[in-house]
Tab-separated table of C-alpha atoms in Angstrom:
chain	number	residue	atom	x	y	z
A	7	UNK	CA	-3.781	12.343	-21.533
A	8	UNK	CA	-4.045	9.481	-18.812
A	9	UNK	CA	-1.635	8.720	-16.256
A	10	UNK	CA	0.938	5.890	-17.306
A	11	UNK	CA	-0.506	2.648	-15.225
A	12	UNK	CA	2.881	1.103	-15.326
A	13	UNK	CA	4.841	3.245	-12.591
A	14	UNK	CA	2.032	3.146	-10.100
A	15	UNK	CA	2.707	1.875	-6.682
A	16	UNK	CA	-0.289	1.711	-3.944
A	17	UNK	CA	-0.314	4.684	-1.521
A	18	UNK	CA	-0.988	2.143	1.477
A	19	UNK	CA	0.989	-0.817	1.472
A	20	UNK	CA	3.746	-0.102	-1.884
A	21	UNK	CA	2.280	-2.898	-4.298
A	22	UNK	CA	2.768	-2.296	-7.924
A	23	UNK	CA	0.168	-1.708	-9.926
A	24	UNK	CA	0.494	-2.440	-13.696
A	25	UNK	CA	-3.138	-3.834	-14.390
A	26	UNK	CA	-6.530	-1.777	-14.011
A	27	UNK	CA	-7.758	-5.013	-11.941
A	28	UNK	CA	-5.052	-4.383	-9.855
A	29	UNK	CA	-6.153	-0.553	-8.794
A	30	UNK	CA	-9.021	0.109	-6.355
A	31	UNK	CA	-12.214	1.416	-6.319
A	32	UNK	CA	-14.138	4.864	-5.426
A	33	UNK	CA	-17.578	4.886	-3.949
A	34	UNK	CA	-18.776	5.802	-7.450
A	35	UNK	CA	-17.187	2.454	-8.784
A	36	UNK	CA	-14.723	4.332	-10.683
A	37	UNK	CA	-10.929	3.425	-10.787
A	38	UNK	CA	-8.756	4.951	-7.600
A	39	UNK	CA	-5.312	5.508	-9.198
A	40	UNK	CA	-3.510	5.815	-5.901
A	41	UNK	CA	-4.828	2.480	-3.989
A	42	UNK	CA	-4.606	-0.957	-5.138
A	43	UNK	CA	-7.346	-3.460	-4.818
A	44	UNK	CA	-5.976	-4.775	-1.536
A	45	UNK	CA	-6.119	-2.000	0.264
A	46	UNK	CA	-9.015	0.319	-1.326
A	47	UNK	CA	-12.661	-0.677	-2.186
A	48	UNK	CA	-15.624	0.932	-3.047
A	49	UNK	CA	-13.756	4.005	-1.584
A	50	UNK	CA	-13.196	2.769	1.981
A	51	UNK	CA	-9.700	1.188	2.988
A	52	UNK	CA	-10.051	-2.620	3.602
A	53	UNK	CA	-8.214	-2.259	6.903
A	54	UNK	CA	-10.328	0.892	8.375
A	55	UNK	CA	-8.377	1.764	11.607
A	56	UNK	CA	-4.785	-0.294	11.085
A	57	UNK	CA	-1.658	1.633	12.245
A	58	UNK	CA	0.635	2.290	10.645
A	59	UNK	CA	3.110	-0.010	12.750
A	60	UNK	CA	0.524	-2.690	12.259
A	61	UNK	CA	0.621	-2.416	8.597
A	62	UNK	CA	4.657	-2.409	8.627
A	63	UNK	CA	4.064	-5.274	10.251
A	64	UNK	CA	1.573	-6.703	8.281
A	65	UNK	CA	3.982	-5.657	5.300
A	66	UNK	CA	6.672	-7.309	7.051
A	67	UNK	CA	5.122	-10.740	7.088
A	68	UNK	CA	3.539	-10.922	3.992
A	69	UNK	CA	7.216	-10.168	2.445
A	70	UNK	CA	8.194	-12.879	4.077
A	71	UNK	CA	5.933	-15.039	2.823
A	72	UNK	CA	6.995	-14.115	-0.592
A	73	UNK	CA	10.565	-15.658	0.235
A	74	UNK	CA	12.401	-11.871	1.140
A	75	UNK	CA	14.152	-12.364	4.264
A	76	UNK	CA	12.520	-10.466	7.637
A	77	UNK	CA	15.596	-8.093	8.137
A	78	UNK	CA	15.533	-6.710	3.899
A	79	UNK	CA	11.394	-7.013	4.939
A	80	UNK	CA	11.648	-5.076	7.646
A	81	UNK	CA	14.274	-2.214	6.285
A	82	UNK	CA	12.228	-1.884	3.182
A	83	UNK	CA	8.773	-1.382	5.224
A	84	UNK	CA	10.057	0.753	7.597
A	85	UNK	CA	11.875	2.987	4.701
A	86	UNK	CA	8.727	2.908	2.624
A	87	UNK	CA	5.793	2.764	4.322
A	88	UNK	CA	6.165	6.050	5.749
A	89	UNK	CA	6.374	7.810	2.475
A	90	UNK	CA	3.460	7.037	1.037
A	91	UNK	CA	0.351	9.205	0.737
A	92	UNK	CA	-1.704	7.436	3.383
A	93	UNK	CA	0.673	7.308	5.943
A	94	UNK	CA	2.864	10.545	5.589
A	95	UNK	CA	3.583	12.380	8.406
A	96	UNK	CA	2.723	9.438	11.011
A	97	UNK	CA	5.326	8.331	12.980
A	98	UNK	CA	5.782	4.283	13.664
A	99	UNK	CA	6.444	4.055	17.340
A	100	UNK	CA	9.518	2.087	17.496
């Protein structure tokens, strides 16, 4: 049985992913269920060697771009972000 598509969140930077054109990409060309297309294609990360303080950043900004204000931008990247698969068990340096 596959994998419900509509709880997925991206591993790297939290993006929902409801939509198979929303999901990344393996070397193979085959669907990667834990990165979105953003972050993960043709199984390589689209921001090889970002830390992840520059991607809570990164995360940070682009939130605020959406209209979220920087402080809920920054609480929510800072409490999510380091959760995820690609970034467990690093520590942002504060």
């Amino acid at each position: 049985m596959m994998k419900s598509m509509h709880n997925s969140i991206c591993q790297s930077c939290v993006m929902p992913m409801y939509h198979l054109a929303d999901f990344g990409t393996n070397k193979d060309g085959t669907v990667n269920r834990e990165y979105c297309h953003h972050c993960y294609l043709n199984g390589n990360f689209n921001d090889q060697g970002i830390t992840l303080e520059q991607k809570i950043e990164k995360n940070i900004s682009l939130a605020e771009k959406m209209g979220m204000p920087r402080e809920e931008a920054t609480i929510l990247a800072h409490s999510t972000l380091p959760t995820l698969k690609r970034w467990k068990g690093l520590k942002p340096i504060e």
